[in-house]
């Protein structure tokens, strides 16, 4: 073993390591003051983590590009308070460790003003503590976990979509009123999403639920669960599933000749997505034949409702800035959430600070395409507070009745009389 | 520190104490040369590296310190794996799961039972080593693709425990721990990321010293002997099964410590971080860096951290459609893997060694009158 | 009782698909002593191609046979261009190369077809057979699945046992030096082995496409279970591939049905380890040589 060679290689190793690491370290940029990093006279820089690749990418990877398209539209009209919104989103592949890495990169290296729409519960829960201790506004997490609704512990974090327990309660109440006495089976994802929904359903339905079978997103064979639910005699089947598993449940039920009344969470019912997956099995009938008549809930207008002014606006933006993506629920979600962010930024005033942005959200009063009001206040950081029951008619989501709101606990479900807003309100966009 | 597999150990260089006698090596005066006793040499090297790392961490910004910490814990895992696969010839597709064992142990001990961090890391290493005994014992009966298949099943099956026992392991969300607070003696303003980097680098240096010694020791020779010819090794008196298990335990302990360091750096232990992709990444890391070599493990760690970053930046520098842009880093990664194996099967370290040999030969203009040991 | 029958039939149907993938692994192992980690990626690409052909031409069977043909060609091309360079080298090198190929294939699929999964049609109706008062979890498409896999396995058996070409392939695999001396073009036999393996894999992709949907990552699970089945049965044995696939399919179905979906991956682990402890080279491994 040659000592000289050893030392030479060591020195080489050390120098190369140092060079590589220093070289990458020199790439950081800086901007803004300490209370408003990411804000310049003409721009606001925000960041997000999204599953652009990997198993969660289908559907969800459309959300951030749609939001970016919306911001580009707003920027083309002069921006918000004279500043253009610049959204950077990084791929975390739905892997929480990577989420930690990219979010720290966004905050420490890119020095973003705020985080918008971080997607996923197992991913975002990993960065919530970091963002709050670093006092970075963590707005409108793309997940319905009740965990964002904690103004005391996480003052900088806010949800946006209705949380799963609220949704479960609203669907449960509808089943209780319209299918009294009928046995109910639940097919749910074995994580916060499905378990949250099941908790809401149980709060309303209690022992009416005769079978509750969870599935793992990694195991596509759901026949064991569906056969068990069928065997229990359930005449109503509630799916708290993502679109792929709603489709799988439909196919399995079709195979078994099992025809319960279907109730599906808004997460898993987008007719474009589910219909697309069922296309090859419909044999001449509509793609969405297997979900026709399903009951769901909605908190945004249906993407197929071309008479709605918001949909017209989003369609226009989509065709100009995001035309490659299908115009479906995911795209609408991204744009609607971006709209709320633009509103919050506007309300934060001419010289926005991080604390100012948070205060603006807590003050609430946002209106937009939503069918129900938001639950934003000093204590409530929840997002949409309810939904409106809807049915799939001719492959489209058609709302019925009244929008309902409630809380994630044991509070009552009450009708909401919020008046729908128009795109021109609030001065965020000029449609 | 070329941990070449071809160089037979020379008893005189290792066993004798005091300054080496015999043919003079070229170049450096005796006080500048590293001692020949393995342990002393490795400790000095560790101190040397430690100083370099300390200087680097003082000058890096927060994010680069995080990167340094990540490279450090990857090195910890890769070093163990390269000993197992390079030195002992066992291919394991399950080291991601072993990192998970270390990570969850640390998270539970620190988060739930309030262990101090050092003790938790030591305990996590021990727990993972014990797991290594079990897995290694099962693995010692298997060879080649069957070993790969069994460790693959281990890598896939183990994270399922988190979903099966969500109360204990936190389910898909995993377990969070509070960030490790730097001791007050370092000052109130001491950046958290630098402290995390120090902890991770300490783990890496510890593993370096232990493995560098092991490589030159009897145990290391036993590993190589079993890899090269099992029958001959058995005839020579080695207990093959015990050697295989020992190699597994050593690499498992390193993986466990790496998992603990991962928890320190990311403050979480979640199943999503320990999927099959991690085990495959570790495997590609040791081969890219240079199999069987500790320096190779270092290159592999750097590659694992920076290659995705660079290809991501490269992809964003062109204006491409969304689909192409998000998949380009992966495509580049796949291409790099294939090209490196075909063009440089000894990995980065092998390529460097080749360059060093060429340079060394070019520098020595006159024919060698002295022996090159 | 009907639940048990349902789970059994479900297990047989899935098991056939795992067996087809296992056959792909076994064929490649027998020919070139390599584990093809890119198998899942290759069959994913051919299924995507089938999906595109079916959408544009409207004919299922055209897409079906195009996929099989493409699988055959893809396997040969991959062996000739990429694998040839790592054949005979250290096993870890081929592992890394095939992993790299898998990653590349998934990235390419994402670029061409995007991550949104597509619907894939079944060859026949998936509606279960209705006997008496019960609709069983087994329909025309499941019958086709089992028959197709058995058919391919039988064709391969006939090829290897009773034809000249099969003999040459076996000779090239087990005694390449002697085979070369006898005038067998060993390299071509390797290429052919990969081509046939990839064909078997393509069939598996076409059969499982309807129930996993076609996306860059959607075939990972079937590839992993197929590999586990191959290891279970013994990588040297095509019969082992069939039996291993069947055992794994049945076991996973029963575990999911009686114990819960979250135990499925753990069950696969337990079964594989249990079998390998008793038979370290798989169920149908040939007798081991020298034990000192």
PDB file of C-alpha atoms in Angstrom, chain B residues 162-264:
ATOM      1  CA  UNK B 162     -46.072   1.113   9.327  1.00  0.00           C
ATOM      2  CA  UNK B 163     -49.512   0.805   7.766  1.00  0.00           C
ATOM      3  CA  UNK B 164     -50.369  -2.337   9.671  1.00  0.00           C
ATOM      4  CA  UNK B 165     -49.603  -0.820  13.076  1.00  0.00           C
ATOM      5  CA  UNK B 166     -50.416   2.850  12.580  1.00  0.00           C
ATOM      6  CA  UNK B 167     -50.545   3.587  16.290  1.00  0.00           C
ATOM      7  CA  UNK B 168     -47.003   2.438  16.832  1.00  0.00           C
ATOM      8  CA  UNK B 169     -45.501   3.679  13.597  1.00  0.00           C
ATOM      9  CA  UNK B 170     -47.689   6.573  12.552  1.00  0.00           C
ATOM     10  CA  UNK B 171     -49.038   4.994   9.365  1.00  0.00           C
ATOM     11  CA  UNK B 172     -48.451   6.793   6.066  1.00  0.00           C
ATOM     12  CA  UNK B 173     -47.741  10.047   7.869  1.00  0.00           C
ATOM     13  CA  UNK B 174     -44.879   8.539   9.786  1.00  0.00           C
ATOM     14  CA  UNK B 175     -43.307   9.831  12.966  1.00  0.00           C
ATOM     15  CA  UNK B 176     -42.060  13.361  13.451  1.00  0.00           C
ATOM     16  CA  UNK B 177     -39.378  14.398  15.884  1.00  0.00           C
ATOM     17  CA  UNK B 178     -38.455  17.825  17.127  1.00  0.00           C
ATOM     18  CA  UNK B 179     -35.318  19.218  15.512  1.00  0.00           C
ATOM     19  CA  UNK B 180     -32.165  18.590  17.571  1.00  0.00           C
ATOM     20  CA  UNK B 181     -31.287  21.744  19.455  1.00  0.00           C
ATOM     21  CA  UNK B 182     -27.626  22.748  19.423  1.00  0.00           C
ATOM     22  CA  UNK B 183     -26.116  22.895  22.920  1.00  0.00           C
ATOM     23  CA  UNK B 184     -26.152  26.309  24.556  1.00  0.00           C
ATOM     24  CA  UNK B 185     -22.354  26.390  24.664  1.00  0.00           C
ATOM     25  CA  UNK B 186     -22.284  26.998  20.917  1.00  0.00           C
ATOM     26  CA  UNK B 187     -24.240  30.181  21.208  1.00  0.00           C
ATOM     27  CA  UNK B 188     -27.877  31.097  20.697  1.00  0.00           C
ATOM     28  CA  UNK B 189     -27.430  31.922  17.039  1.00  0.00           C
ATOM     29  CA  UNK B 190     -25.875  28.614  16.040  1.00  0.00           C
ATOM     30  CA  UNK B 191     -27.680  27.547  12.896  1.00  0.00           C
ATOM     31  CA  UNK B 192     -29.675  24.361  13.224  1.00  0.00           C
ATOM     32  CA  UNK B 193     -28.570  23.085   9.841  1.00  0.00           C
ATOM     33  CA  UNK B 194     -24.892  23.318  10.786  1.00  0.00           C
ATOM     34  CA  UNK B 195     -25.534  21.334  13.946  1.00  0.00           C
ATOM     35  CA  UNK B 196     -27.341  18.674  11.934  1.00  0.00           C
ATOM     36  CA  UNK B 197     -24.427  18.571   9.509  1.00  0.00           C
ATOM     37  CA  UNK B 198     -22.025  18.072  12.414  1.00  0.00           C
ATOM     38  CA  UNK B 199     -24.034  15.166  13.779  1.00  0.00           C
ATOM     39  CA  UNK B 200     -24.289  13.494  10.377  1.00  0.00           C
ATOM     40  CA  UNK B 201     -20.607  14.034   9.607  1.00  0.00           C
ATOM     41  CA  UNK B 202     -19.659  12.593  12.981  1.00  0.00           C
ATOM     42  CA  UNK B 203     -21.613   9.451  12.129  1.00  0.00           C
ATOM     43  CA  UNK B 204     -19.896   9.295   8.752  1.00  0.00           C
ATOM     44  CA  UNK B 205     -16.417   9.683  10.282  1.00  0.00           C
ATOM     45  CA  UNK B 206     -17.159   7.023  12.881  1.00  0.00           C
ATOM     46  CA  UNK B 207     -18.229   4.583  10.196  1.00  0.00           C
ATOM     47  CA  UNK B 208     -15.176   5.511   8.145  1.00  0.00           C
ATOM     48  CA  UNK B 209     -12.755   4.691  10.949  1.00  0.00           C
ATOM     49  CA  UNK B 210     -14.435   1.404  11.782  1.00  0.00           C
ATOM     50  CA  UNK B 211     -14.737   0.216   8.203  1.00  0.00           C
ATOM     51  CA  UNK B 212     -11.314   1.414   7.109  1.00  0.00           C
ATOM     52  CA  UNK B 213      -9.845  -0.655   9.922  1.00  0.00           C
ATOM     53  CA  UNK B 214     -12.054  -3.571   9.144  1.00  0.00           C
ATOM     54  CA  UNK B 215     -11.022  -3.613   5.517  1.00  0.00           C
ATOM     55  CA  UNK B 216      -7.373  -4.108   6.438  1.00  0.00           C
ATOM     56  CA  UNK B 217      -8.071  -6.601   9.162  1.00  0.00           C
ATOM     57  CA  UNK B 218      -8.523 -10.314   9.349  1.00  0.00           C
ATOM     58  CA  UNK B 219     -12.272  -9.868   9.155  1.00  0.00           C
ATOM     59  CA  UNK B 220     -11.909  -7.973   5.904  1.00  0.00           C
ATOM     60  CA  UNK B 221      -9.710 -10.673   4.473  1.00  0.00           C
ATOM     61  CA  UNK B 222     -12.265 -13.266   5.500  1.00  0.00           C
ATOM     62  CA  UNK B 223     -14.968 -11.317   3.692  1.00  0.00           C
ATOM     63  CA  UNK B 224     -12.932 -11.211   0.518  1.00  0.00           C
ATOM     64  CA  UNK B 225     -11.972 -14.849   0.766  1.00  0.00           C
ATOM     65  CA  UNK B 226     -15.565 -15.967   1.017  1.00  0.00           C
ATOM     66  CA  UNK B 227     -16.516 -13.751  -1.897  1.00  0.00           C
ATOM     67  CA  UNK B 228     -13.788 -15.056  -4.129  1.00  0.00           C
ATOM     68  CA  UNK B 229     -14.126 -18.767  -3.496  1.00  0.00           C
ATOM     69  CA  UNK B 230     -16.448 -20.167  -0.897  1.00  0.00           C
ATOM     70  CA  UNK B 231     -15.147 -23.675  -1.077  1.00  0.00           C
ATOM     71  CA  UNK B 232     -11.508 -22.653  -0.734  1.00  0.00           C
ATOM     72  CA  UNK B 233     -12.385 -20.397   2.173  1.00  0.00           C
ATOM     73  CA  UNK B 234     -14.180 -23.204   3.912  1.00  0.00           C
ATOM     74  CA  UNK B 235     -11.248 -25.505   3.308  1.00  0.00           C
ATOM     75  CA  UNK B 236      -8.980 -22.866   4.801  1.00  0.00           C
ATOM     76  CA  UNK B 237     -11.009 -23.003   7.980  1.00  0.00           C
ATOM     77  CA  UNK B 238     -13.361 -20.052   7.657  1.00  0.00           C
ATOM     78  CA  UNK B 239     -16.953 -20.458   8.776  1.00  0.00           C
ATOM     79  CA  UNK B 240     -18.688 -19.234   5.652  1.00  0.00           C
ATOM     80  CA  UNK B 241     -22.129 -18.728   7.140  1.00  0.00           C
ATOM     81  CA  UNK B 242     -20.777 -16.789  10.098  1.00  0.00           C
ATOM     82  CA  UNK B 243     -18.707 -14.579   7.826  1.00  0.00           C
ATOM     83  CA  UNK B 244     -21.723 -13.835   5.653  1.00  0.00           C
ATOM     84  CA  UNK B 245     -23.812 -12.960   8.680  1.00  0.00           C
ATOM     85  CA  UNK B 246     -21.077 -10.772  10.120  1.00  0.00           C
ATOM     86  CA  UNK B 247     -20.830  -8.841   6.852  1.00  0.00           C
ATOM     87  CA  UNK B 248     -24.568  -8.374   6.909  1.00  0.00           C
ATOM     88  CA  UNK B 249     -24.553  -7.208  10.512  1.00  0.00           C
ATOM     89  CA  UNK B 250     -21.790  -4.688   9.870  1.00  0.00           C
ATOM     90  CA  UNK B 251     -23.583  -3.242   6.848  1.00  0.00           C
ATOM     91  CA  UNK B 252     -26.905  -3.270   8.700  1.00  0.00           C
ATOM     92  CA  UNK B 253     -25.396  -1.330  11.592  1.00  0.00           C
ATOM     93  CA  UNK B 254     -24.126   1.296   9.151  1.00  0.00           C
ATOM     94  CA  UNK B 255     -27.522   1.484   7.487  1.00  0.00           C
ATOM     95  CA  UNK B 256     -29.202   1.839  10.867  1.00  0.00           C
ATOM     96  CA  UNK B 257     -26.918   4.671  11.888  1.00  0.00           C
ATOM     97  CA  UNK B 258     -27.565   6.313   8.522  1.00  0.00           C
ATOM     98  CA  UNK B 259     -31.294   6.016   9.114  1.00  0.00           C
ATOM     99  CA  UNK B 260     -30.895   7.664  12.483  1.00  0.00           C
ATOM    100  CA  UNK B 261     -28.900  10.490  10.930  1.00  0.00           C
ATOM    101  CA  UNK B 262     -31.637  10.829   8.297  1.00  0.00           C
ATOM    102  CA  UNK B 263     -34.152  11.412  11.080  1.00  0.00           C
ATOM    103  CA  UNK B 264     -31.876  14.053  12.584  1.00  0.00           C
TER     104      UNK B 264
END
